[in-house]
Amino acid sequence: MTLIVDGRKIANEIKKEISSEIKELESRYGLTPTIATIIIGDNKESELYLKLRDKASSEVGIKSKHYRFPEEISEREIVEVIDNLNSDRDIHGIMLQQPIPKHLSLYNLLSRIDPKKDVEGLTPYNLGRLMMGEENIIPCTPLAVLKILEYMKVKLEGANIVTINHSIIVGKPLSILLLNRNAIVTVC
């Protein structure tokens, strides 16, 4: 069976939903959601991703703030930045742009982000909740895959699904989400 997915159409519908929710936040609470992104070092792919993400965020009414640091920054210094962002009431979400330099511990840095401000659902706390079947904050790309499958009315229960990726950002969370829907998942 072949399915043709109109990703733009689905994305536009999701953007309309989000935009309306943000307008509600603004009118009810005077709140404009703001995401802080921590960027360490120079990475061309990351820059392209950030540009596209910022454009999409802006279209729905989300503000973006970038915090850029040289590749050689210490873990202690980044932890300090994360702690400050955690306590900043004007910052509603925090994202640690990956990849990060090898001398830094991804686990330590993600662990430091307040789970309520974890935009990507990658803190150990939020991933643990996902493993337990509590889908509170879900990593973005796996959530997008689920939204597309729902939109296409694909029945997941009992379906044999292969995921070709086992990264912390996409493959592992997607596999867990599919398992939570009683799919039979093979990870490659």
Short mmCIF file of C-alpha atoms in Angstrom, two decimals:
data_model
loop_
_atom_site.label_atom_id
_atom_site.label_comp_id
_atom_site.label_asym_id
_atom_site.label_seq_id
_atom_site.Cartn_x
_atom_site.Cartn_y
_atom_site.Cartn_z
CA MET A 1 0.00 0.00 0.00
CA THR A 2 1.35 3.41 -0.97
CA LEU A 3 0.40 6.57 0.88
CA ILE A 4 1.22 10.05 -0.35
CA VAL A 5 1.70 12.42 2.55
CA ASP A 6 1.06 16.13 2.07
CA GLY A 7 3.37 17.30 4.84
CA ARG A 8 2.78 20.99 4.16
CA LYS A 9 -0.97 20.63 4.54
CA ILE A 10 -0.59 18.77 7.84
CA ALA A 11 2.01 21.27 9.09
CA ASN A 12 -0.26 24.20 8.21
CA GLU A 13 -3.16 22.66 10.14
CA ILE A 14 -0.91 22.10 13.17
CA LYS A 15 0.41 25.68 12.89
CA LYS A 16 -3.17 27.03 12.89
CA GLU A 17 -3.94 25.04 16.06
CA ILE A 18 -0.78 26.24 17.82
CA SER A 19 -1.30 29.83 16.69
CA SER A 20 -4.80 29.85 18.11
CA GLU A 21 -3.58 28.39 21.44
CA ILE A 22 -0.87 31.06 21.64
CA LYS A 23 -3.36 33.84 20.92
CA GLU A 24 -5.47 32.46 23.77
CA LEU A 25 -2.42 32.57 26.11
CA GLU A 26 -1.69 36.14 25.07
CA SER A 27 -5.25 37.38 25.51
CA ARG A 28 -5.93 35.50 28.74
CA TYR A 29 -2.58 35.91 30.52
CA GLY A 30 -0.65 38.52 28.52
CA LEU A 31 1.96 35.83 27.91
CA THR A 32 4.11 35.44 24.78
CA PRO A 33 5.84 32.04 24.84
CA THR A 34 9.61 32.40 24.58
CA ILE A 35 12.10 29.63 23.83
CA ALA A 36 15.77 29.93 24.77
CA THR A 37 18.17 27.95 22.62
CA ILE A 38 21.68 27.21 23.84
CA ILE A 39 24.10 26.89 20.92
CA ILE A 40 27.65 25.71 21.54
CA GLY A 41 30.19 25.99 18.72
CA ASP A 42 29.57 26.38 15.00
CA ASN A 43 27.59 23.81 13.05
CA LYS A 44 26.17 24.61 9.61
CA GLU A 45 23.35 22.04 9.87
CA SER A 46 22.35 23.43 13.26
CA GLU A 47 22.21 26.94 11.84
CA LEU A 48 19.87 25.84 9.05
CA TYR A 49 17.66 23.99 11.53
CA LEU A 50 17.56 27.03 13.84
CA LYS A 51 16.66 29.34 10.98
CA LEU A 52 13.75 27.11 9.93
CA ARG A 53 12.61 26.54 13.52
CA ASP A 54 12.73 30.25 14.33
CA LYS A 55 10.70 31.03 11.21
CA ALA A 56 8.04 28.45 12.12
CA SER A 57 8.00 29.66 15.74
CA SER A 58 7.61 33.27 14.68
CA GLU A 59 4.71 32.36 12.36
CA VAL A 60 2.70 31.01 15.31
CA GLY A 61 3.70 33.72 17.80
CA ILE A 62 6.57 32.11 19.71
CA LYS A 63 9.62 34.27 20.44
CA SER A 64 13.11 32.78 20.17
CA LYS A 65 16.24 33.82 22.03
CA HIS A 66 19.64 32.41 21.17
CA TYR A 67 22.48 31.99 23.65
CA ARG A 68 25.70 31.31 21.71
CA PHE A 69 28.93 30.02 23.19
CA PRO A 70 32.33 28.99 21.85
CA GLU A 71 33.04 25.29 21.46
CA GLU A 72 35.60 25.32 24.27
CA ILE A 73 33.15 26.53 26.96
CA SER A 74 33.22 24.48 30.16
CA GLU A 75 30.36 22.32 31.36
CA ARG A 76 30.22 24.34 34.58
CA GLU A 77 29.62 27.54 32.58
CA ILE A 78 26.81 25.97 30.53
CA VAL A 79 25.22 24.56 33.70
CA GLU A 80 25.22 28.10 35.09
CA VAL A 81 23.46 29.37 31.95
CA ILE A 82 20.86 26.59 32.20
CA ASP A 83 20.26 27.36 35.88
CA ASN A 84 19.71 31.05 35.04
CA LEU A 85 17.28 30.18 32.24
CA ASN A 86 15.43 27.77 34.54
CA SER A 87 14.79 30.61 36.99
CA ASP A 88 14.00 33.26 34.34
CA ARG A 89 10.21 33.76 34.36
CA ASP A 90 10.31 35.27 30.85
CA ILE A 91 11.74 32.05 29.40
CA HIS A 92 9.10 29.34 28.99
CA GLY A 93 11.14 26.70 27.17
CA ILE A 94 14.79 25.69 26.91
CA MET A 95 16.44 23.83 24.06
CA LEU A 96 20.01 22.56 23.99
CA GLN A 97 20.99 22.57 20.31
CA GLN A 98 22.76 19.36 19.32
CA PRO A 99 25.32 18.20 18.55
CA ILE A 100 27.36 19.51 21.46
CA PRO A 101 31.18 19.32 21.75
CA LYS A 102 32.57 15.97 22.94
CA HIS A 103 34.04 17.38 26.17
CA LEU A 104 30.53 18.15 27.43
CA SER A 105 28.13 15.56 28.86
CA LEU A 106 24.78 15.60 27.08
CA TYR A 107 23.24 13.70 30.00
CA ASN A 108 24.51 16.21 32.58
CA LEU A 109 23.32 19.21 30.58
CA LEU A 110 19.89 17.78 29.74
CA SER A 111 19.49 16.69 33.38
CA ARG A 112 19.98 20.29 34.45
CA ILE A 113 17.06 21.63 32.36
CA ASP A 114 13.84 22.06 34.35
CA PRO A 115 11.54 19.31 32.95
CA LYS A 116 8.70 21.87 32.71
CA LYS A 117 10.85 24.00 30.40
CA ASP A 118 12.13 21.04 28.35
CA VAL A 119 10.98 21.99 24.85
CA GLU A 120 12.25 18.78 23.26
CA GLY A 121 11.17 16.25 25.89
CA LEU A 122 14.76 15.01 26.25
CA THR A 123 15.45 15.45 29.96
CA PRO A 124 15.89 12.11 31.72
CA TYR A 125 12.72 12.93 33.69
CA ASN A 126 10.56 13.47 30.60
CA LEU A 127 12.04 10.50 28.73
CA GLY A 128 11.39 8.38 31.84
CA ARG A 129 7.76 9.49 31.89
CA LEU A 130 7.51 8.59 28.22
CA MET A 131 8.89 5.11 29.00
CA MET A 132 6.22 4.75 31.70
CA GLY A 133 3.50 5.59 29.17
CA GLU A 134 2.93 9.12 30.47
CA GLU A 135 3.23 11.24 27.36
CA ASN A 136 3.62 14.69 28.83
CA ILE A 137 6.34 16.46 26.83
CA ILE A 138 7.17 14.47 23.70
CA PRO A 139 10.27 14.95 21.50
CA CYS A 140 9.32 17.03 18.46
CA THR A 141 10.18 14.77 15.51
CA PRO A 142 8.58 11.62 16.96
CA LEU A 143 5.49 13.68 17.80
CA ALA A 144 5.40 14.95 14.20
CA VAL A 145 5.59 11.35 12.93
CA LEU A 146 2.66 10.41 15.19
CA LYS A 147 0.64 13.42 14.04
CA ILE A 148 1.19 12.42 10.41
CA LEU A 149 0.18 8.81 11.10
CA GLU A 150 -2.94 10.00 12.96
CA TYR A 151 -3.80 12.40 10.14
CA MET A 152 -3.42 9.57 7.63
CA LYS A 153 -5.60 7.36 9.90
CA VAL A 154 -2.93 4.65 10.06
CA LYS A 155 -3.89 1.94 12.56
CA LEU A 156 -0.89 1.40 14.84
CA GLU A 157 -2.21 -1.28 17.18
CA GLY A 158 -0.78 -4.63 16.05
CA ALA A 159 1.06 -3.03 13.12
CA ASN A 160 4.61 -4.23 12.37
CA ILE A 161 6.75 -1.09 12.24
CA VAL A 162 10.48 -0.72 11.60
CA THR A 163 12.30 2.38 12.81
CA ILE A 164 15.67 2.98 11.20
CA ASN A 165 17.29 5.07 13.89
CA HIS A 166 17.95 4.69 17.59
CA SER A 167 19.01 8.22 18.53
CA ILE A 168 17.79 9.89 21.71
CA ILE A 169 16.13 12.60 19.58
CA VAL A 170 14.13 10.47 17.12
CA GLY A 171 14.49 6.68 17.09
CA LYS A 172 14.23 5.72 20.74
CA PRO A 173 11.34 8.07 21.64
CA LEU A 174 9.47 7.16 18.44
CA SER A 175 9.84 3.45 19.19
CA ILE A 176 8.49 4.01 22.71
CA LEU A 177 5.54 6.05 21.41
CA LEU A 178 4.70 3.30 18.93
CA LEU A 179 5.02 0.62 21.62
CA ASN A 180 2.70 2.69 23.82
CA ARG A 181 0.14 2.33 21.01
CA ASN A 182 0.62 -1.46 20.93
CA ALA A 183 2.55 -1.54 17.66
CA ILE A 184 5.14 -4.28 17.10
CA VAL A 185 8.38 -2.33 16.72
CA THR A 186 11.71 -3.41 15.27
CA VAL A 187 14.57 -0.95 15.73
CA CYS A 188 17.48 -0.96 13.27
#
